[in-house]
Amino acid sequence: MARSTSTAKAAKAPEAAKKTGPDRQWHIIDADGQVLGRVASKAARILQGKHKPTWAPFLDRGDHVVIVNAARVRLTGRKDEQKIYRRHSGYEGGLKEERAKIVRQKNPIRLVEEAVHGMLPKTKLGEAMYRKLKVYTGGDHPHAAQKPQKLEVA
């Protein structure tokens, strides 16, 4: 009498994902006047590839995302004065805290990058997804040769 040793089935990639390699497209999001969280969640979904029928949680099937006008992204409520961005140098007493208003003046790209990074998986796969994100302060970007498709944020 033969018994199966494995009771759980291994997760398999969708057939379409196996047959073809990743077909990466480029998307552009204009953050001018848009709410930060909405821009970040849209970008995170595209980076993960959840908009594709071949999505699998263990494969990096996402596309490249270019976000322009990061300096003009909008924070709702009183987050400009109340939201605090923290980073640590690794040394004792090395915690640095800055309000969103100061971060926007010094490095507005950091606002968008941290928001998107926080919505991606905290694994090696998530880091690979994060590397496909390009954020620019103004409206110009050097990725015109990739012919990015414009995405609207609701």
Tab-separated table of C-alpha atoms in Angstrom:
chain	number	residue	atom	x	y	z
A	1	MET	CA	0.000	0.000	0.000
A	2	ALA	CA	1.626	3.243	-1.143
A	3	ARG	CA	1.084	6.414	0.841
A	4	SER	CA	1.955	9.874	-0.271
A	5	THR	CA	4.546	11.461	1.954
A	6	SER	CA	3.535	15.013	1.156
A	7	THR	CA	0.101	16.218	2.175
A	8	ALA	CA	0.484	19.806	0.996
A	9	LYS	CA	0.842	20.661	-2.652
A	10	ALA	CA	3.650	22.981	-3.661
A	11	ALA	CA	2.648	26.351	-5.075
A	12	LYS	CA	3.159	26.516	-8.809
A	13	ALA	CA	3.704	29.460	-11.073
A	14	PRO	CA	0.991	30.232	-13.609
A	15	GLU	CA	1.633	28.493	-16.922
A	16	ALA	CA	1.952	31.783	-18.785
A	17	ALA	CA	4.646	32.923	-16.353
A	18	LYS	CA	6.650	29.748	-16.922
A	19	LYS	CA	6.573	29.886	-20.710
A	20	THR	CA	7.595	33.499	-21.157
A	21	GLY	CA	10.099	35.583	-19.282
A	22	PRO	CA	9.128	38.784	-17.537
A	23	ASP	CA	7.881	41.366	-20.012
A	24	ARG	CA	8.665	44.572	-18.200
A	25	GLN	CA	6.848	47.724	-19.228
A	26	TRP	CA	7.464	51.273	-18.023
A	27	HIS	CA	4.772	53.407	-16.386
A	28	ILE	CA	4.855	57.069	-15.387
A	29	ILE	CA	2.853	58.655	-12.585
A	30	ASP	CA	2.542	62.438	-12.255
A	31	ALA	CA	2.345	63.164	-8.519
A	32	ASP	CA	1.508	66.867	-8.977
A	33	GLY	CA	-1.336	67.618	-6.539
A	34	GLN	CA	-1.995	63.913	-5.855
A	35	VAL	CA	-2.300	62.442	-2.359
A	36	LEU	CA	0.909	60.666	-1.318
A	37	GLY	CA	-0.725	57.425	-0.162
A	38	ARG	CA	-2.725	56.997	-3.349
A	39	VAL	CA	0.341	57.526	-5.527
A	40	ALA	CA	2.371	55.111	-3.395
A	41	SER	CA	-0.255	52.352	-3.374
A	42	LYS	CA	-0.698	52.570	-7.155
A	43	ALA	CA	3.077	52.398	-7.661
A	44	ALA	CA	3.445	49.464	-5.237
A	45	ARG	CA	0.793	47.418	-7.068
A	46	ILE	CA	2.525	48.011	-10.414
A	47	LEU	CA	5.980	47.194	-8.968
A	48	GLN	CA	4.648	43.909	-7.546
A	49	GLY	CA	2.923	42.979	-10.805
A	50	LYS	CA	-0.517	42.570	-9.213
A	51	HIS	CA	-2.099	44.225	-12.258
A	52	LYS	CA	-1.086	41.260	-14.453
A	53	PRO	CA	-2.948	37.955	-14.791
A	54	THR	CA	0.367	36.108	-14.337
A	55	TRP	CA	0.939	37.478	-10.817
A	56	ALA	CA	2.416	35.072	-8.302
A	57	PRO	CA	3.574	36.039	-4.801
A	58	PHE	CA	6.956	34.326	-5.228
A	59	LEU	CA	7.871	35.824	-8.619
A	60	ASP	CA	8.997	39.334	-9.519
A	61	ARG	CA	6.655	40.017	-12.446
A	62	GLY	CA	6.264	43.758	-11.845
A	63	ASP	CA	6.943	46.668	-14.155
A	64	HIS	CA	9.120	49.752	-13.837
A	65	VAL	CA	7.513	52.886	-12.363
A	66	VAL	CA	8.680	56.481	-12.847
A	67	ILE	CA	7.164	59.087	-10.499
A	68	VAL	CA	7.623	62.740	-11.478
A	69	ASN	CA	6.829	65.962	-9.591
A	70	ALA	CA	7.534	64.357	-6.219
A	71	ALA	CA	8.029	67.806	-4.690
A	72	ARG	CA	4.369	68.672	-5.393
A	73	VAL	CA	2.811	65.598	-3.794
A	74	ARG	CA	0.028	66.412	-1.339
A	75	LEU	CA	-0.266	65.325	2.289
A	76	THR	CA	-3.766	65.381	3.789
A	77	GLY	CA	-4.717	66.833	7.135
A	78	ARG	CA	-1.930	68.262	9.275
A	79	LYS	CA	0.650	65.658	8.272
A	80	ASP	CA	3.098	68.347	7.094
A	81	GLU	CA	3.523	69.426	10.724
A	82	GLN	CA	2.690	66.157	12.514
A	83	LYS	CA	4.214	63.299	10.482
A	84	ILE	CA	7.705	62.425	11.642
A	85	TYR	CA	10.336	60.659	9.527
A	86	ARG	CA	12.919	58.738	11.546
A	87	ARG	CA	16.286	57.276	10.611
A	88	HIS	CA	19.091	55.849	12.719
A	89	SER	CA	22.823	56.077	12.119
A	90	GLY	CA	23.517	52.827	13.950
A	91	TYR	CA	25.410	54.530	16.763
A	92	GLU	CA	24.130	55.101	20.276
A	93	GLY	CA	21.904	58.153	20.387
A	94	GLY	CA	21.937	58.252	16.585
A	95	LEU	CA	18.173	58.624	16.071
A	96	LYS	CA	17.344	61.535	13.763
A	97	GLU	CA	13.773	62.810	13.533
A	98	GLU	CA	12.413	65.307	11.017
A	99	ARG	CA	8.919	66.574	10.274
A	100	ALA	CA	7.479	66.009	6.817
A	101	LYS	CA	7.696	69.738	6.089
A	102	ILE	CA	11.489	69.715	6.600
A	103	VAL	CA	11.929	66.481	4.625
A	104	ARG	CA	9.982	68.015	1.724
A	105	GLN	CA	12.342	71.026	1.715
A	106	LYS	CA	15.562	69.004	1.971
A	107	ASN	CA	14.792	65.877	-0.069
A	108	PRO	CA	11.226	65.577	-1.449
A	109	ILE	CA	12.092	62.305	-3.187
A	110	ARG	CA	12.408	60.657	0.239
A	111	LEU	CA	8.699	61.252	0.976
A	112	VAL	CA	7.591	59.189	-2.012
A	113	GLU	CA	10.330	56.557	-1.783
A	114	GLU	CA	9.619	55.758	1.878
A	115	ALA	CA	5.878	55.583	1.253
A	116	VAL	CA	6.273	53.106	-1.626
A	117	HIS	CA	8.997	51.108	0.138
A	118	GLY	CA	6.732	50.631	3.138
A	119	MET	CA	4.065	49.044	0.916
A	120	LEU	CA	6.388	46.445	-0.636
A	121	PRO	CA	7.330	43.052	0.839
A	122	LYS	CA	10.171	43.105	3.383
A	123	THR	CA	12.207	40.430	1.570
A	124	LYS	CA	14.881	40.132	-1.102
A	125	LEU	CA	12.088	40.013	-3.643
A	126	GLY	CA	10.704	43.285	-2.264
A	127	GLU	CA	14.121	44.910	-2.613
A	128	ALA	CA	14.266	43.796	-6.252
A	129	MET	CA	10.847	45.376	-6.797
A	130	TYR	CA	11.965	48.594	-5.087
A	131	ARG	CA	14.941	48.922	-7.442
A	132	LYS	CA	12.501	49.339	-10.350
A	133	LEU	CA	11.133	52.563	-8.822
A	134	LYS	CA	12.488	55.862	-10.153
A	135	VAL	CA	11.425	59.113	-8.448
A	136	TYR	CA	12.172	62.644	-9.676
A	137	THR	CA	11.556	66.014	-8.037
A	138	GLY	CA	10.501	67.854	-11.192
A	139	GLY	CA	8.641	66.950	-14.347
A	140	ASP	CA	11.710	65.848	-16.337
A	141	HIS	CA	13.075	62.305	-16.377
A	142	PRO	CA	15.712	60.479	-18.465
A	143	HIS	CA	13.485	57.491	-19.332
A	144	ALA	CA	11.778	58.792	-22.487
A	145	ALA	CA	13.526	56.115	-24.572
A	146	GLN	CA	11.601	53.417	-22.666
A	147	LYS	CA	8.297	55.002	-23.788
A	148	PRO	CA	6.531	54.916	-20.396
A	149	GLN	CA	2.740	54.713	-20.347
A	150	LYS	CA	0.953	57.402	-18.334
A	151	LEU	CA	-1.039	56.150	-15.319
A	152	GLU	CA	-3.845	58.080	-13.669
A	153	VAL	CA	-4.192	57.999	-9.891
A	154	ALA	CA	-7.789	57.956	-8.631
